[in-house]
Coordinates of N, CA and C in Angstrom, one line a residue:
M1188 N 0.8 -1.2 0.0 CA 0.0 0.0 0.0 C 0.9 1.3 0.0
K1189 N 0.5 2.3 -0.7 CA 1.1 3.5 -0.8 C 0.4 4.5 0.2
Y1190 N 1.1 5.5 0.7 CA 0.4 6.5 1.6 C 0.7 7.9 1.1
A1191 N -0.4 8.7 1.2 CA -0.3 10.1 0.8 C -1.0 11.0 1.8
A1192 N -0.6 12.3 1.8 CA -1.3 13.3 2.6 C -1.6 14.5 1.7
V1193 N -2.8 15.0 1.9 CA -3.2 16.2 1.1 C -3.7 17.2 2.2
V1194 N -3.9 18.5 1.7 CA -4.3 19.5 2.6 C -5.4 20.3 1.9
Y1195 N -6.5 20.6 2.7 CA -7.6 21.3 2.3 C -7.4 22.7 2.9
L1196 N -7.1 23.7 2.1 CA -7.0 25.1 2.6 C -8.0 25.9 1.9
E1197 N -8.8 26.6 2.7 CA -9.9 27.5 2.2 C -9.6 28.9 2.5
N1198 N -9.7 29.8 1.5 CA -9.5 31.2 1.9 C -10.8 31.9 2.3
P1199 N -10.7 33.2 2.8 CA -11.9 33.8 3.2 C -13.1 33.9 2.3
E1200 N -12.8 33.9 1.0 CA -13.7 33.9 -0.1 C -14.4 32.6 -0.4
G1201 N -13.9 31.5 0.3 CA -14.5 30.2 0.1 C -13.9 29.4 -1.0
L1202 N -12.8 29.9 -1.6 CA -12.1 29.2 -2.6 C -11.1 28.3 -1.9
V1203 N -10.7 27.2 -2.6 CA -9.8 26.1 -2.1 C -8.5 26.2 -2.9
L1204 N -7.4 26.1 -2.2 CA -6.1 26.1 -2.9 C -5.9 24.8 -3.7
G1205 N -5.7 25.1 -5.0 CA -5.4 24.0 -5.9 C -4.1 24.0 -6.5
V1206 N -3.6 22.8 -6.8 CA -2.3 22.6 -7.5 C -2.6 21.8 -8.8
S1207 N -2.1 22.3 -9.9 CA -2.4 21.5 -11.1 C -1.3 20.3 -11.3
R1208 N -1.7 19.4 -12.1 CA -0.8 18.4 -12.5 C 0.4 19.1 -13.3
K1209 N 1.6 18.6 -13.2 CA 2.8 19.3 -13.8 C 2.6 19.4 -15.4
H1210 N 1.9 18.4 -15.9 CA 1.9 18.4 -17.4 C 0.5 18.8 -18.0
N1211 N -0.4 19.2 -17.0 CA -1.8 19.6 -17.4 C -2.2 20.8 -16.4
H1212 N -2.0 22.0 -16.8 CA -2.3 23.1 -15.9 C -3.8 23.4 -15.7
D1213 N -4.6 22.5 -16.4 CA -6.1 22.7 -16.2 C -6.6 21.6 -15.3
D1214 N -5.8 20.7 -14.8 CA -6.2 19.6 -14.0 C -5.8 19.8 -12.5
F1215 N -6.7 20.3 -11.7 CA -6.3 20.7 -10.4 C -6.7 19.7 -9.3
G1216 N -5.9 19.6 -8.3 CA -6.2 18.8 -7.1 C -5.7 19.5 -5.9
L1217 N -5.8 18.9 -4.7 CA -5.4 19.5 -3.5 C -3.8 19.4 -3.4
P1218 N -3.2 20.3 -2.7 CA -1.7 20.2 -2.5 C -1.4 19.0 -1.7
G1219 N -0.4 18.2 -2.0 CA 0.0 17.1 -1.2 C 0.7 16.1 -2.0
G1220 N 1.0 15.0 -1.4 CA 1.7 13.9 -2.1 C 2.1 12.7 -1.2
S1221 N 3.1 12.0 -1.7 CA 3.4 10.7 -1.0 C 4.1 11.0 0.4
V1222 N 3.8 10.0 1.2 CA 4.5 10.0 2.5 C 5.8 9.2 2.3
E1223 N 6.9 9.8 2.8 CA 8.2 9.1 2.6 C 8.4 8.2 3.8
P1224 N 9.2 7.1 3.6 CA 9.4 6.2 4.7 C 9.9 6.9 6.0
G1225 N 9.3 6.5 7.1 CA 9.6 7.1 8.4 C 9.0 8.4 8.7
E1226 N 8.2 8.9 7.7 CA 7.6 10.2 7.8 C 6.2 10.1 8.2
S1227 N 5.6 11.0 9.2 CA 4.3 10.9 9.5 C 3.4 11.6 8.5
F1228 N 2.1 11.3 8.5 CA 1.2 11.9 7.5 C 1.3 13.5 7.6
S1229 N 1.2 13.9 8.8 CA 1.2 15.4 9.1 C 2.5 16.1 8.6
D1230 N 3.7 15.3 8.8 CA 5.0 15.9 8.4 C 5.0 15.9 6.8
A1231 N 4.4 14.9 6.2 CA 4.4 14.8 4.8 C 3.5 15.9 4.2
A1232 N 2.4 16.3 4.8 CA 1.5 17.3 4.4 C 2.2 18.7 4.4
I1233 N 3.0 18.9 5.6 CA 3.7 20.2 5.7 C 4.7 20.3 4.6
R1234 N 5.5 19.2 4.4 CA 6.6 19.2 3.4 C 6.0 19.5 2.0
E1235 N 5.0 18.6 1.7 CA 4.5 18.7 0.3 C 3.9 20.1 0.0
V1236 N 3.2 20.7 1.0 CA 2.6 22.1 0.8 C 3.7 23.1 0.5
M1237 N 4.7 22.9 1.3 CA 5.8 23.9 1.2 C 6.5 23.7 -0.2
E1238 N 6.7 22.4 -0.6 CA 7.4 22.2 -1.9 C 6.5 22.6 -3.0
E1239 N 5.2 22.5 -2.9 CA 4.4 22.8 -4.1 C 3.9 24.2 -4.1
T1240 N 3.7 24.9 -3.0 CA 3.1 26.2 -3.0 C 3.9 27.3 -2.2
S1241 N 5.0 26.9 -1.6 CA 5.8 27.8 -0.8 C 5.1 28.3 0.5
L1242 N 3.9 27.8 0.8 CA 3.1 28.2 1.9 C 3.6 27.4 3.2
H1243 N 3.7 28.1 4.3 CA 4.0 27.5 5.6 C 2.6 27.2 6.2
I1244 N 2.4 25.9 6.5 CA 1.1 25.5 7.2 C 1.4 25.1 8.6
F1245 N 0.3 25.3 9.5 CA 0.4 24.9 10.9 C -0.9 24.7 11.5
D1246 N -1.0 24.2 12.7 CA -2.2 23.8 13.3 C -3.1 22.8 12.5
L1247 N -2.3 21.8 11.9 CA -3.0 20.7 11.2 C -4.0 19.9 11.9
V1248 N -5.1 19.7 11.3 CA -6.2 18.8 11.9 C -6.6 17.8 10.8
K1249 N -6.5 16.5 11.2 CA -6.9 15.5 10.2 C -8.4 15.5 10.1
I1250 N -8.9 15.7 8.9 CA -10.4 15.9 8.7 C -11.0 14.7 7.9
F1251 N -10.2 13.9 7.2 CA -10.7 12.9 6.4 C -9.7 11.9 6.0
Q1252 N -10.1 10.6 5.9 CA -9.2 9.6 5.5 C -10.0 8.6 4.6
R1253 N -9.3 8.2 3.5 CA -9.9 7.2 2.6 C -8.8 6.3 2.2
E1254 N -9.2 5.0 2.0 CA -8.2 4.1 1.4 C -8.9 3.2 0.4
N1255 N -8.2 2.7 -0.6 CA -8.6 1.8 -1.5 C -7.5 0.7 -1.5
S1256 N -7.5 -0.2 -2.5 CA -6.5 -1.3 -2.6 C -5.1 -0.8 -2.8
D1257 N -4.9 0.4 -3.3 CA -3.6 0.9 -3.6 C -3.1 2.0 -2.7
F1258 N -3.9 2.9 -2.2 CA -3.5 4.1 -1.5 C -4.3 4.3 -0.2
Q1259 N -3.7 4.8 0.8 CA -4.3 5.3 2.0 C -4.0 6.8 2.0
V1260 N -5.0 7.7 2.0 CA -4.8 9.1 1.9 C -5.5 9.8 3.1
H1261 N -4.7 10.6 3.8 CA -5.2 11.4 4.9 C -5.2 12.8 4.5
C1262 N -6.3 13.5 4.7 CA -6.5 14.9 4.4 C -6.6 15.7 5.7
F1263 N -5.9 16.9 5.6 CA -5.8 17.8 6.8 C -6.3 19.1 6.4
S1264 N -6.9 19.8 7.3 CA -7.1 21.3 7.3 C -6.0 21.9 8.0
A1265 N -5.7 23.2 7.7 CA -4.6 23.9 8.4 C -4.8 25.4 8.3
K1266 N -4.0 26.1 9.1 CA -3.9 27.5 8.9 C -2.6 27.7 8.1
Y1267 N -2.5 28.9 7.5 CA -1.3 29.1 6.6 C -0.8 30.5 6.7
D1268 N 0.5 30.6 6.3 CA 1.2 31.9 6.3 C 1.8 32.0 4.9
G1269 N 1.8 33.2 4.3 CA 2.5 33.5 3.1 C 1.5 33.6 1.9
E1270 N 2.1 33.7 0.8 CA 1.3 33.8 -0.5 C 1.6 32.6 -1.3
A1271 N 0.6 31.9 -1.7 CA 0.8 30.7 -2.6 C 1.4 31.1 -3.9
K1272 N 2.4 30.3 -4.3 CA 3.0 30.4 -5.7 C 3.5 29.1 -6.1
S1273 N 3.6 29.0 -7.4 CA 4.1 27.8 -8.0 C 5.6 27.7 -7.8
V1274 N 6.1 26.5 -7.4 CA 7.5 26.3 -7.3 C 8.0 25.0 -7.9
E1275 N 7.0 24.2 -8.5 CA 7.3 23.0 -9.1 C 6.8 22.7 -10.5
N1276 N 6.7 23.8 -11.3 CA 6.2 23.7 -12.7 C 4.7 23.2 -12.8
A1277 N 4.0 23.6 -11.7 CA 2.6 23.4 -11.7 C 1.9 24.8 -11.4
A1278 N 0.7 24.9 -11.9 CA -0.1 26.1 -11.6 C -0.6 25.9 -10.1
V1279 N -0.6 27.0 -9.4 CA -1.1 27.1 -8.0 C -2.1 28.3 -7.9
K1280 N -3.3 28.0 -7.6 CA -4.3 29.1 -7.4 C -5.5 28.7 -6.6
W1281 N -6.1 29.7 -6.1 CA -7.4 29.5 -5.4 C -8.5 29.2 -6.4
V1282 N -9.1 28.1 -6.2 CA -10.1 27.6 -7.2 C -11.4 27.2 -6.5
S1283 N -12.5 27.1 -7.3 CA -13.8 26.7 -6.8 C -13.7 25.2 -6.5
R1284 N -14.7 24.8 -5.7 CA -14.8 23.3 -5.5 C -15.1 22.6 -6.8
E1285 N -15.9 23.2 -7.6 CA -16.3 22.6 -9.0 C -15.0 22.3 -9.8
T1286 N -14.1 23.2 -9.7 CA -12.8 23.0 -10.5 C -12.1 21.7 -10.0
L1287 N -12.1 21.5 -8.6 CA -11.5 20.3 -8.1 C -12.3 19.1 -8.3
L1288 N -13.6 19.2 -8.5 CA -14.4 18.0 -8.9 C -14.2 17.5 -10.3
Q1289 N -13.7 18.4 -11.1 CA -13.5 18.1 -12.5 C -12.1 17.5 -12.7
G1290 N -11.2 17.5 -11.8 CA -9.9 17.1 -11.9 C -9.7 15.6 -11.8
S1291 N -8.5 15.1 -11.9 CA -8.2 13.7 -11.8 C -8.6 13.0 -10.5
F1292 N -8.6 13.9 -9.4 CA -9.0 13.4 -8.1 C -10.4 13.7 -7.7
G1293 N -11.3 14.0 -8.7 CA -12.6 14.4 -8.5 C -13.5 13.6 -7.6
A1294 N -13.3 12.2 -7.7 CA -14.1 11.3 -6.9 C -13.7 11.5 -5.4
Y1295 N -12.4 11.5 -5.1 CA -11.9 11.7 -3.8 C -12.4 13.0 -3.2
N1296 N -12.3 14.1 -4.1 CA -12.7 15.4 -3.6 C -14.2 15.5 -3.3
K1297 N -15.0 14.8 -4.1 CA -16.4 14.8 -3.8 C -16.7 14.1 -2.5
D1298 N -16.0 13.0 -2.2 CA -16.3 12.4 -0.9 C -15.8 13.3 0.3
L1299 N -14.6 14.0 0.0 CA -14.1 14.9 1.0 C -15.1 16.1 1.2
F1300 N -15.6 16.7 0.1 CA -16.6 17.8 0.3 C -17.8 17.4 1.0
D1301 N -18.4 16.2 0.6 CA -19.6 15.7 1.2 C -19.3 15.6 2.7
Y1302 N -18.2 15.1 3.1 CA -17.8 14.9 4.5 C -17.8 16.2 5.2
I1303 N -17.0 17.2 4.6 CA -16.9 18.5 5.3 C -18.3 19.2 5.4
D1304 N -19.1 19.1 4.4 CA -20.4 19.7 4.4 C -21.3 19.1 5.5
S1305 N -21.2 17.8 5.7 CA -22.0 17.1 6.7 C -21.6 17.5 8.1
K1306 N -20.3 17.9 8.3 CA -19.8 18.4 9.6 C -20.2 19.8 9.9
R1307 N -20.4 20.6 8.8 CA -20.8 22.0 9.0 C -22.2 22.2 9.3
N1308 N -23.0 21.2 8.9 CA -24.5 21.3 9.1 C -25.0 20.7 10.4

């Protein structure tokens, strides 16, 4: 099994930070990536967000987890400092949830958004 950590960051306008695939700047997902051997999920989330967006994140809270036969993915919410910018040949911008639903990880994001919305109500 492979392990990954992603981070749900929402700005005051209700947009979510998205990072595009490196070879398709129209295919957005949440910032994050693989957990390295010996690394915790939260440490991987912090490292991946810094690598992909140059944002410093803190006060992480695990909000969602899903696994299938290949991957176990933990999703965190967090506070952040700085201004998001691309540092790995990918587009980084605040996007609508709809944009994230249309990307490669749309099914995961739908489950995540449904879970978040159920907790808000």
